[in-house]
Coordinates of C-alpha atoms in Angstrom, one line a residue:
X12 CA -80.2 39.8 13.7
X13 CA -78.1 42.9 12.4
X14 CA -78.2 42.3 9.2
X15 CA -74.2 43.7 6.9
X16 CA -76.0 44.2 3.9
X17 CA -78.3 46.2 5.1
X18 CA -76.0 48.9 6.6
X19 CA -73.5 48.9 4.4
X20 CA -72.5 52.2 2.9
X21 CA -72.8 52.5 -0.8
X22 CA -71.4 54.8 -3.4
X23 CA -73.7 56.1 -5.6
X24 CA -72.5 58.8 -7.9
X25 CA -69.9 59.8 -5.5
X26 CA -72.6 60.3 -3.1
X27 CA -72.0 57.6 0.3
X28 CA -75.8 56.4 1.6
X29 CA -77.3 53.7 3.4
X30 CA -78.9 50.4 2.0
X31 CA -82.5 51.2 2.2
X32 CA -82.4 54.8 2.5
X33 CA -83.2 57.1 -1.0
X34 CA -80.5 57.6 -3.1
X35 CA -79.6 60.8 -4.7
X36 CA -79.8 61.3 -7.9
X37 CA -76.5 61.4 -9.5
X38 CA -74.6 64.3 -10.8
X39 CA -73.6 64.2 -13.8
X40 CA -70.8 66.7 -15.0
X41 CA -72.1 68.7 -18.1
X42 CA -69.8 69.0 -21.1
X43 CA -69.3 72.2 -22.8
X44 CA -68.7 72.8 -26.5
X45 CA -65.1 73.1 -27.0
X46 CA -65.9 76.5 -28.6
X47 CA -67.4 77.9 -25.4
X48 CA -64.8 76.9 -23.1
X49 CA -62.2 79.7 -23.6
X50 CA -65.5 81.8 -22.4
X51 CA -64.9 80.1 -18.4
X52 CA -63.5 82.2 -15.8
X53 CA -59.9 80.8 -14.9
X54 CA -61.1 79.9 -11.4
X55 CA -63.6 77.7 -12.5
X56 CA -61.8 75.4 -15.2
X57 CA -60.9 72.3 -13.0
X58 CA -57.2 71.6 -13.4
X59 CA -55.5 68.5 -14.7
X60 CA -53.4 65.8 -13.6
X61 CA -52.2 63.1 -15.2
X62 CA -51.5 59.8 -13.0
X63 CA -49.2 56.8 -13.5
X64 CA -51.5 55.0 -15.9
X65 CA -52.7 57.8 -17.8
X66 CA -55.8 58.4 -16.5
X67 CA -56.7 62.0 -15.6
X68 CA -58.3 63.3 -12.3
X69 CA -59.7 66.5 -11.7
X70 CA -58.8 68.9 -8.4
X71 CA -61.0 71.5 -7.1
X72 CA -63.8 70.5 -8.7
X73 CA -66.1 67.3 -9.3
X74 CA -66.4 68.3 -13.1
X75 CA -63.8 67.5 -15.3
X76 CA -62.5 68.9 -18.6
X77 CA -60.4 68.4 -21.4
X78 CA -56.8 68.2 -21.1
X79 CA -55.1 72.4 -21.3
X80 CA -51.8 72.6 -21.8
X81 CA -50.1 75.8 -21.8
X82 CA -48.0 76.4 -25.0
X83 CA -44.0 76.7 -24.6
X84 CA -42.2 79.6 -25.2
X85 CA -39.4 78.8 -27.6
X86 CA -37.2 82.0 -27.1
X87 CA -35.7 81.2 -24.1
X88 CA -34.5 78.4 -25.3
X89 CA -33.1 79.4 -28.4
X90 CA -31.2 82.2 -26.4
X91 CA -29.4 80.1 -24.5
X92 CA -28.6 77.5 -27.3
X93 CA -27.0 80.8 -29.2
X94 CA -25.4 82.1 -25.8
X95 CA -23.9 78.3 -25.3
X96 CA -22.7 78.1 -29.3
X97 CA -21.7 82.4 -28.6
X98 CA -19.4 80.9 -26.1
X99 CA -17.5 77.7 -26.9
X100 CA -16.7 79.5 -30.5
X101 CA -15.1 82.6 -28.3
X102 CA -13.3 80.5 -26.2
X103 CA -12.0 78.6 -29.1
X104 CA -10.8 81.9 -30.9
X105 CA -9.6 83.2 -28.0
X106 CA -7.5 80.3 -27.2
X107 CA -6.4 80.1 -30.8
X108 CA -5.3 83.7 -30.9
X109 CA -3.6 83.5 -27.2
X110 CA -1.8 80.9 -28.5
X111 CA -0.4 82.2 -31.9
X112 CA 2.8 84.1 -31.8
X113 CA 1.1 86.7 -34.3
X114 CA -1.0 87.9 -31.0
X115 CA -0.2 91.6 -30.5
X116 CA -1.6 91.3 -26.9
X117 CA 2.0 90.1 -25.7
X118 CA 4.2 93.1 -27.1
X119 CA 0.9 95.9 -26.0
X120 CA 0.0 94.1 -22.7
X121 CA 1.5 91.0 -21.8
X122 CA 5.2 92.7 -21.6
X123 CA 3.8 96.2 -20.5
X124 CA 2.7 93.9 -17.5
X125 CA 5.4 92.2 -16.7
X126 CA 7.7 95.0 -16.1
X127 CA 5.3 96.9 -14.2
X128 CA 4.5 93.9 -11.9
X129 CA 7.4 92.5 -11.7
X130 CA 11.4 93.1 -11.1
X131 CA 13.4 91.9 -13.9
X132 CA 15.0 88.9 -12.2
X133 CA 11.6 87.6 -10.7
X134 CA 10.0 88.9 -14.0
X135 CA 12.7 86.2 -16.2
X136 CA 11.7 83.3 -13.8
X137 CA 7.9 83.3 -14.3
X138 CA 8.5 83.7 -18.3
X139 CA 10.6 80.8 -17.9
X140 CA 7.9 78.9 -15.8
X141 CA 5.4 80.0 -18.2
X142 CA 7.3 78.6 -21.2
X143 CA 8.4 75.5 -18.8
X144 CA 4.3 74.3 -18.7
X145 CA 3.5 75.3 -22.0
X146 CA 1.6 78.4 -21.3
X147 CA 3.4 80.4 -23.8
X148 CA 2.1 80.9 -27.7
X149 CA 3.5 78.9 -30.5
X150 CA 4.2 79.9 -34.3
X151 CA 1.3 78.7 -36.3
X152 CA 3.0 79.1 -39.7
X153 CA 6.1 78.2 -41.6
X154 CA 9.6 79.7 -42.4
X155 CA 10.0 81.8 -46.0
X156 CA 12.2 79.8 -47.6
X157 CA 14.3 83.0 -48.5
X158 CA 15.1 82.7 -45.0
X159 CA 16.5 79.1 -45.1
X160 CA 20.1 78.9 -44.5
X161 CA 23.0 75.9 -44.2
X162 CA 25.5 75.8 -41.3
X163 CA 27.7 73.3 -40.7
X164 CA 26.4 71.0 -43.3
X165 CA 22.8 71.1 -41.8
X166 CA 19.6 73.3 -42.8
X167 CA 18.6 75.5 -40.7
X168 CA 14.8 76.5 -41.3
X169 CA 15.7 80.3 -40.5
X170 CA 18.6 82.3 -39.3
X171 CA 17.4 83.9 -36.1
X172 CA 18.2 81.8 -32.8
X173 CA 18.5 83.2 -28.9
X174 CA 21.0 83.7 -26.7
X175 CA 22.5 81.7 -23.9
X176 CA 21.4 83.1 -20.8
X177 CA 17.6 83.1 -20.9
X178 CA 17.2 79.4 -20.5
X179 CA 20.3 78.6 -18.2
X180 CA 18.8 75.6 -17.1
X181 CA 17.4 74.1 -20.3
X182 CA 13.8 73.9 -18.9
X183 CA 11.9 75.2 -22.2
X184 CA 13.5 74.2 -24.6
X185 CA 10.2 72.8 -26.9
X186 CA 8.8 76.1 -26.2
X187 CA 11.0 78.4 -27.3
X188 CA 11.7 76.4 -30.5
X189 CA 8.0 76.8 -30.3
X190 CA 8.7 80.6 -30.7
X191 CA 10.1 80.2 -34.2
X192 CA 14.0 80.4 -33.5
X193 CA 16.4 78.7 -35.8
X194 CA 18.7 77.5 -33.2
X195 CA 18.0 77.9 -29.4
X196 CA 21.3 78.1 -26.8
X197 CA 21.0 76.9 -23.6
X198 CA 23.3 77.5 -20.6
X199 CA 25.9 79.2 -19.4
X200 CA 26.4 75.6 -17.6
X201 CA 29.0 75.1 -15.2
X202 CA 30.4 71.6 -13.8
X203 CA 29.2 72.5 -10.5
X204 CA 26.3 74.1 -8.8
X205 CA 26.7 77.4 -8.2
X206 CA 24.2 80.6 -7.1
X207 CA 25.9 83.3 -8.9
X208 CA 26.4 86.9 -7.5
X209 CA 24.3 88.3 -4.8
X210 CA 20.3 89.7 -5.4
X211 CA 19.7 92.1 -6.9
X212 CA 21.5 91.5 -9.9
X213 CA 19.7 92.6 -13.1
X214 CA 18.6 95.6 -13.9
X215 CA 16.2 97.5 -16.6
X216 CA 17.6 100.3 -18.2
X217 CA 14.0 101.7 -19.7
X218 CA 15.0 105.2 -21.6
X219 CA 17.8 102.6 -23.2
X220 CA 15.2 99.4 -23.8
X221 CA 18.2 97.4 -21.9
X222 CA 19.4 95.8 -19.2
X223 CA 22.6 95.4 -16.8
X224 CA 22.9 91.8 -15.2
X225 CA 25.8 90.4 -13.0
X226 CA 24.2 86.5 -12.6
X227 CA 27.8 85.4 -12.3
X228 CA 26.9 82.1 -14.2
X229 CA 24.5 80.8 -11.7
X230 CA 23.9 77.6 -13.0
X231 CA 22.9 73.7 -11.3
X232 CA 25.5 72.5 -12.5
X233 CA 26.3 69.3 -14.7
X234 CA 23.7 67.0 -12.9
X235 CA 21.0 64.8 -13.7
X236 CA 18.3 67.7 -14.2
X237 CA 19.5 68.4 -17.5
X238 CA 17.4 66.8 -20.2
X239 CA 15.4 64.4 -18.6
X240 CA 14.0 61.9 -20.5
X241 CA 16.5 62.7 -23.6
X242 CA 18.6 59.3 -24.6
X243 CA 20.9 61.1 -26.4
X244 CA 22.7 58.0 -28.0
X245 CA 19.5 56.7 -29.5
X246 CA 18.8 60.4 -31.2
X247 CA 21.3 59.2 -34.0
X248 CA 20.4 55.2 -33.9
X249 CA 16.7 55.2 -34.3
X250 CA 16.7 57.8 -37.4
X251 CA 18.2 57.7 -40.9
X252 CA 19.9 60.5 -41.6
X253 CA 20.7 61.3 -38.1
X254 CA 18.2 63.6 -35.8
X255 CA 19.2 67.0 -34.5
X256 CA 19.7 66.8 -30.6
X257 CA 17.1 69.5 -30.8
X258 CA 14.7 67.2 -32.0
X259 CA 13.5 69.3 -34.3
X260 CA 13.6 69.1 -38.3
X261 CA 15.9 72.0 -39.7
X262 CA 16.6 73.8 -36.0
X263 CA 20.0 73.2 -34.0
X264 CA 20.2 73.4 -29.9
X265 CA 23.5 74.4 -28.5
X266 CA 24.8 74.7 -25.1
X267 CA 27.2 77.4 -23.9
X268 CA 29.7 76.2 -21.5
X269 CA 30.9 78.1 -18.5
X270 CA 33.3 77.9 -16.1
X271 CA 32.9 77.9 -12.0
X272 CA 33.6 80.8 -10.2
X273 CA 36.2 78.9 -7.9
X274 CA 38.0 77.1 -10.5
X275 CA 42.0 78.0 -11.1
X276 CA 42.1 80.9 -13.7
X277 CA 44.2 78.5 -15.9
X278 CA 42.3 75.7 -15.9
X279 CA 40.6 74.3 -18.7
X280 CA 39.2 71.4 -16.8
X281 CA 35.4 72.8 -16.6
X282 CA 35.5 73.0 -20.7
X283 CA 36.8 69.9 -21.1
X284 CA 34.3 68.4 -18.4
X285 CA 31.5 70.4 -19.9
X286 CA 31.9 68.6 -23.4
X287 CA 32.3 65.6 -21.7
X288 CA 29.3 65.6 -19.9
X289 CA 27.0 67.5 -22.4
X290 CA 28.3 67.2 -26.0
X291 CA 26.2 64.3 -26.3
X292 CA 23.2 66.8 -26.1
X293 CA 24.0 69.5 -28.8
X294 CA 23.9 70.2 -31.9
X295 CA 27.0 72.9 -31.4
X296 CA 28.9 73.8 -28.5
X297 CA 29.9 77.1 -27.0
X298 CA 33.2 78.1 -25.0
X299 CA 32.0 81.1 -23.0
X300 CA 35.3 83.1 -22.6
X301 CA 33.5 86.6 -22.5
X302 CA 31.1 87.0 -19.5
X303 CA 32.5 90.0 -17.6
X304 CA 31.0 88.9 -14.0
X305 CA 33.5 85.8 -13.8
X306 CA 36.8 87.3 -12.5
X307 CA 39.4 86.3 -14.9
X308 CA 37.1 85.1 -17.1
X309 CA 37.8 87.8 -20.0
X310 CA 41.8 86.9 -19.4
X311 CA 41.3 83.9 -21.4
X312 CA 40.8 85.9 -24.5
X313 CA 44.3 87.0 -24.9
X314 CA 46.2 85.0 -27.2
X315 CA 48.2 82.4 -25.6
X316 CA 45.2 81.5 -23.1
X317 CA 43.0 81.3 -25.9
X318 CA 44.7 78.9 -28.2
X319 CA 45.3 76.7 -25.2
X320 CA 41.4 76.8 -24.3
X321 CA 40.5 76.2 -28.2
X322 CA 42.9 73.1 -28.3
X323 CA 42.0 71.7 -25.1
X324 CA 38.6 71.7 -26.1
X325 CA 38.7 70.7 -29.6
X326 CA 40.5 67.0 -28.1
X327 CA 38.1 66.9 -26.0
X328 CA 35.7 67.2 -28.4
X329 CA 37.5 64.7 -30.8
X330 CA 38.5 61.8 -27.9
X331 CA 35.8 62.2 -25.7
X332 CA 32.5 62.0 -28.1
X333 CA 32.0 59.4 -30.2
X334 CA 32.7 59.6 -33.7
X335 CA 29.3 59.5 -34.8
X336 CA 28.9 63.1 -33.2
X337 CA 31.4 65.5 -32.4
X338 CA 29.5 68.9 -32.7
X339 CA 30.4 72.0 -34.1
X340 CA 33.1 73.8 -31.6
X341 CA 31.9 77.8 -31.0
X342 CA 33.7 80.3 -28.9
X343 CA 31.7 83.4 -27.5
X344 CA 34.0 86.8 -27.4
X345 CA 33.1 90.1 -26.0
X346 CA 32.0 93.4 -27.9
X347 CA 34.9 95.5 -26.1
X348 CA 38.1 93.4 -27.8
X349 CA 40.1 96.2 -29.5
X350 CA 41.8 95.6 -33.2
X351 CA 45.1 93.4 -32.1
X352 CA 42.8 91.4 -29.8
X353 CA 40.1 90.7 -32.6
X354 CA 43.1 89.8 -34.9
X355 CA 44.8 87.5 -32.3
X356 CA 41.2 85.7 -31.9
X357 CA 40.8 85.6 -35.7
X358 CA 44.4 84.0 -36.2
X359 CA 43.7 81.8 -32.8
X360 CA 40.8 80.5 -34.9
X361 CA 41.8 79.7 -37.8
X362 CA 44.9 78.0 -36.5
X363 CA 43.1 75.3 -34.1
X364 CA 40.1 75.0 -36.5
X365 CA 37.6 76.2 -34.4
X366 CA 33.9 75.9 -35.9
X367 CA 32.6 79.1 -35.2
X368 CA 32.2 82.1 -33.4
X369 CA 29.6 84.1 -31.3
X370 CA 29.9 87.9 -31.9
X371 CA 29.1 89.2 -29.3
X372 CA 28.8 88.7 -25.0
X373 CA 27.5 92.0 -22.9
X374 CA 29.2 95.1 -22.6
X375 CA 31.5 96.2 -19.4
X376 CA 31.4 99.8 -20.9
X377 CA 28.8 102.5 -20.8
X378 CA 27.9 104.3 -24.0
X379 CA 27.5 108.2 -23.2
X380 CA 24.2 107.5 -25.5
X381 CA 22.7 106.2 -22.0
X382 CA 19.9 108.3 -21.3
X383 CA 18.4 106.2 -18.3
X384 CA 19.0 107.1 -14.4
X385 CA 22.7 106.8 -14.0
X386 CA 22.0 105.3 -11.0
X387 CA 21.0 102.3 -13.2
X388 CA 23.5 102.7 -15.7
X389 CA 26.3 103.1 -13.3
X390 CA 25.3 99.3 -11.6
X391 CA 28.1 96.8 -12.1
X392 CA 27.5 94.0 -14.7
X393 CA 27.4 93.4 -18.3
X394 CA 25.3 95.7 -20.9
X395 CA 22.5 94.2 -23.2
X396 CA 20.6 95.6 -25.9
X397 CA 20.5 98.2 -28.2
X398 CA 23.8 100.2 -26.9
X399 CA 25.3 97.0 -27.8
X400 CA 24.7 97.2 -30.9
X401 CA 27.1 99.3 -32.4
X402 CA 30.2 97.6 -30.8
X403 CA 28.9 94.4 -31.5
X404 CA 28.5 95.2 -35.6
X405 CA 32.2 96.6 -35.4
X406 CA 33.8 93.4 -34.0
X407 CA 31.5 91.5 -36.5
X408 CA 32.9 93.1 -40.2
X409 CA 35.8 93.3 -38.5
X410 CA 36.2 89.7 -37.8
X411 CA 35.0 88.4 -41.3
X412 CA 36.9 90.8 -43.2
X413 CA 40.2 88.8 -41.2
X414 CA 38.8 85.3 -42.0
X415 CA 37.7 86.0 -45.1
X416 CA 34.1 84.5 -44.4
X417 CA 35.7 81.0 -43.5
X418 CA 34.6 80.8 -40.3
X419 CA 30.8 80.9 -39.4
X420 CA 29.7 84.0 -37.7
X421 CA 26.6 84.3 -35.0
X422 CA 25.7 87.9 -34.4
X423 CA 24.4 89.0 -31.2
X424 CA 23.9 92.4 -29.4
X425 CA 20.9 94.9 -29.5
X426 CA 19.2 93.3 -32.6
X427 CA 15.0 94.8 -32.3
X428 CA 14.4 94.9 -35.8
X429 CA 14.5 93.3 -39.1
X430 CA 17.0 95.8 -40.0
X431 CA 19.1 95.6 -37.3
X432 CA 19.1 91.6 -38.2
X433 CA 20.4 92.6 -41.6
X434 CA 22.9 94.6 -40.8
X435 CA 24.4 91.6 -39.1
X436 CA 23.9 89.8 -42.2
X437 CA 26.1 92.2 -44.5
X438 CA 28.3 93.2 -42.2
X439 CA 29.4 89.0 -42.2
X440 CA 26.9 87.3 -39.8
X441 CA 25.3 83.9 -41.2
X442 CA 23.0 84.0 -38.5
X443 CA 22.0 86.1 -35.3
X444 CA 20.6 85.9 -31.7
X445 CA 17.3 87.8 -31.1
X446 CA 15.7 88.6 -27.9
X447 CA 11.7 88.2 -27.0
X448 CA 9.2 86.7 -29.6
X449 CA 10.8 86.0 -32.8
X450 CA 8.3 86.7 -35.2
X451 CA 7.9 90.7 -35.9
X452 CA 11.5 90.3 -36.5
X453 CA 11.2 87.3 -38.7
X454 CA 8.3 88.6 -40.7
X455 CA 10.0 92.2 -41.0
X456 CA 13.5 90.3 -42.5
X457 CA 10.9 88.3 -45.0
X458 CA 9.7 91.5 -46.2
X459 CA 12.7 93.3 -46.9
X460 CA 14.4 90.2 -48.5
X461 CA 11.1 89.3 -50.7
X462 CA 11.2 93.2 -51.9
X463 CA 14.9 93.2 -52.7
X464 CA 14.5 89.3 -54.8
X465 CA 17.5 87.9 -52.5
X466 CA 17.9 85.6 -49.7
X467 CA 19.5 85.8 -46.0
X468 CA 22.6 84.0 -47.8
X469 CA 22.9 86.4 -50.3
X470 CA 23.1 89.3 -48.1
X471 CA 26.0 87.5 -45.9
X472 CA 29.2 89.7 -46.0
X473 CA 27.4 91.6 -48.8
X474 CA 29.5 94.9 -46.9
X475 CA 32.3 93.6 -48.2
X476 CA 31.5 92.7 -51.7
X477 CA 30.5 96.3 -52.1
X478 CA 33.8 98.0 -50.6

């Protein structure tokens, strides 16, 4: 009878053998001194593996060994813990100094850029986009209070404020107040939709730092687009004393009103319905009566059209806004009015009670200071920037010496500098339009007024004082 037990395999020190058959004597593995076993070859030490319940077992060999862990290099590590640290405190720093208006990258490279890369119309769009999503910087620090001024009964954090014409569509406005301006115009706004002249239609002027545009008060129009979002009736409800429509503490918005290319040349009607339909959004509103690429346009500066206009839009202003806001009533005037025509404006004025007035629009003339291609200078359209300058300074003394400083003056034309802002200031200007970034000029004005131990105020009309 075959008998299991007797042929059953069994393990004897590893070693499989047969019931009844000698068993081998078992191997036993021979532990070294833990001094002596740095002296094995490296082939020869058995490796070791851990296994789920902690037990070790030994490959390659039958022998086993102590546990040898190789030590960890730390440095590694630590250099990619400092390249990690290295580069979220960068990227904070660079973001912070990208998005500080003090950044000098944006007058040496971001600028330089843009009119290389660009043409100037194309160039004006992606600044506005830019602005538009907030990709622009923002002022990080606060207004000198020798800069603080009052204007129409408000505070006004600082005296420098930009131009109609940049943000015609009033797409960036957060931004630019973001900038640092005072007071930020929007527009030229006209009731309807219109594309303005044919491309191209601005032009740089870079021996002269200026530029020629014929837009021809492209605009869309009075429509639903303009200010999203903004109740404008529950600015004034919700806050005690009532909120600028800029939304801003100390900082005014206005909005320049135009008038449609195909309108009758002695209509008012796109005024009136301009006030009518965006009054409610402003903190001051402009009558545009000086762009030269409206035909007719610059008509309405003669006397009689002008005191019509002013009275037209002043009941407007007074009927069609409620009480609780009827904003401050500007008109805009050209730099190329000659002495009876700035007296008739200055009499107009003063007569109908107008609010204030923007000194000065482009220029239809052509300085023989121009020293870029006259194939440039010669294009059609209005002038802007520094060639401005002096004619716009000349219409500015000459108007306040006629009001007698009653009547709130906005400079505007060529102003680059902190001293160009101040000679705005004494010739009668309470406050001025800047292009660009604000703040070299701001900063430069600071200086000057901080060295002298007077404020913007006190420089106002100070030409006169002297003569």
């Amino acid at each position: 009878m075959f008998n299991v037990l007797q042929h059953r395999p069994l393990l004897v020190a590893g070693t499989a053998v047969r019931r009844g058959a000698a068993a081998a004597p078992a191997r036993l593995p021979v532990m070294q001194p833990a001094r002596f076993a740095h002296a094995a070859p490296a082939q020869q030490r058995p490796s070791v593996r851990f296994n789920s319940t902690g037990s070790s077992g030994s490959s390659g060999s039958a022998s086993s060994s102590a546990p040898h862990l190789e030590p960890i290099d730390p440095i590694p590590y630590l250099l990619t813990g400092v390249a990690a640290v290295a580069g979220i405190a960068g990227s904070v720093l660079a973001y912070v100094y990208l998005t500080d208006t003090r950044a000098s990258v944006y007058k040496w490279l971001g600028m330089p850029l843009m009119h290389a890369l660009y043409d100037p119309e194309e160039g004006h769009k992606l600044s506005i986009w830019l602005a538009k999503h907030g990709l622009v910087p923002r002022e990080r620090t606060t207004d000198d209070e020798l800069l603080k001024i009052q204007l129409w009964g408000k505070t006004v954090t600082n005296p420098l404020g930009l131009a109609a014409g940049y943000d015609k569509h009033a797409e960036a406005v957060d931004s630019l107040f973001g900038f640092g301006f005072g007071l930020v115009e929007i527009g030229s706004v006209t009731p309807k939709p219109q594309p303005g002249n044919p491309k191209p239609r601005m032009f740089r002027l870079p021996q002269d730092k200026a530029v020629i545009n014929r837009y021809g008060f492209n605009s869309e129009g009075h429509g639903e687009s303009w200010f999203q979002g903004v109740d404008a009736t529950a600015v004034t409800k919700t806050a005690t004393p009532p909120r600028n429509r800029s939304l801003q503490p100390d900082r005014l918005l206005g909005v320049n009103l135009g008038k449609n290319k195909t309108s009758p040349a002695d209509s008012n009607d796109d005024y009136v319905a301009g006030i009518a339909a965006l009054g409610a959004y402003a903190d001051y509103l402009v009558i545009n009566i000086s762009s030269p690429n409206t035909p007719g346009l610059r008509a309405l500066q003669r006397r009689e059209p002008i005191e019509r206009l002013l009275r037209d839009a002043k009941t407007a202003r007074d009927t069609l806004l409620p009480a609780g806001h009827r904003p401050p009533l500007l008109v805009k005037i050209a730099p190329d009015l000659g002495d009876s025509e700035i007296e008739d404006v200055a009499a107009v004025v003063a007569s109908v009670g107008v609010d204030g007035v923007i000194i000065s629009n482009t220029t239809i003339s052509r300085p023989d200071t121009l020293a870029s291609d006259t194939k440039l200078s010669r294009e059609f359209g209005g002038l802007s920037g520094p060639p401005v300058l002096p004619l716009a300074l000349r219409v500015v003394s000459r108007f306040y010496a006629l009001t007698g400083g009653s009547v709130p003056i906005i400079g505007c034309g060529g102003i680059r500098t902190a001293e160009d802002a101040l000679a705005f200031a004494a010739a009668g200007a309470s406050a001025v339009q800047v292009p660009g970034l604000v703040h070299d000029i701001k900063v430069g004005v600071t200086d000057i007024l901080s060295k002298r131990g007077v404020t913007w105020s006190d420089v106002v009309g100070a030409d006169h004082r002297r003569a």
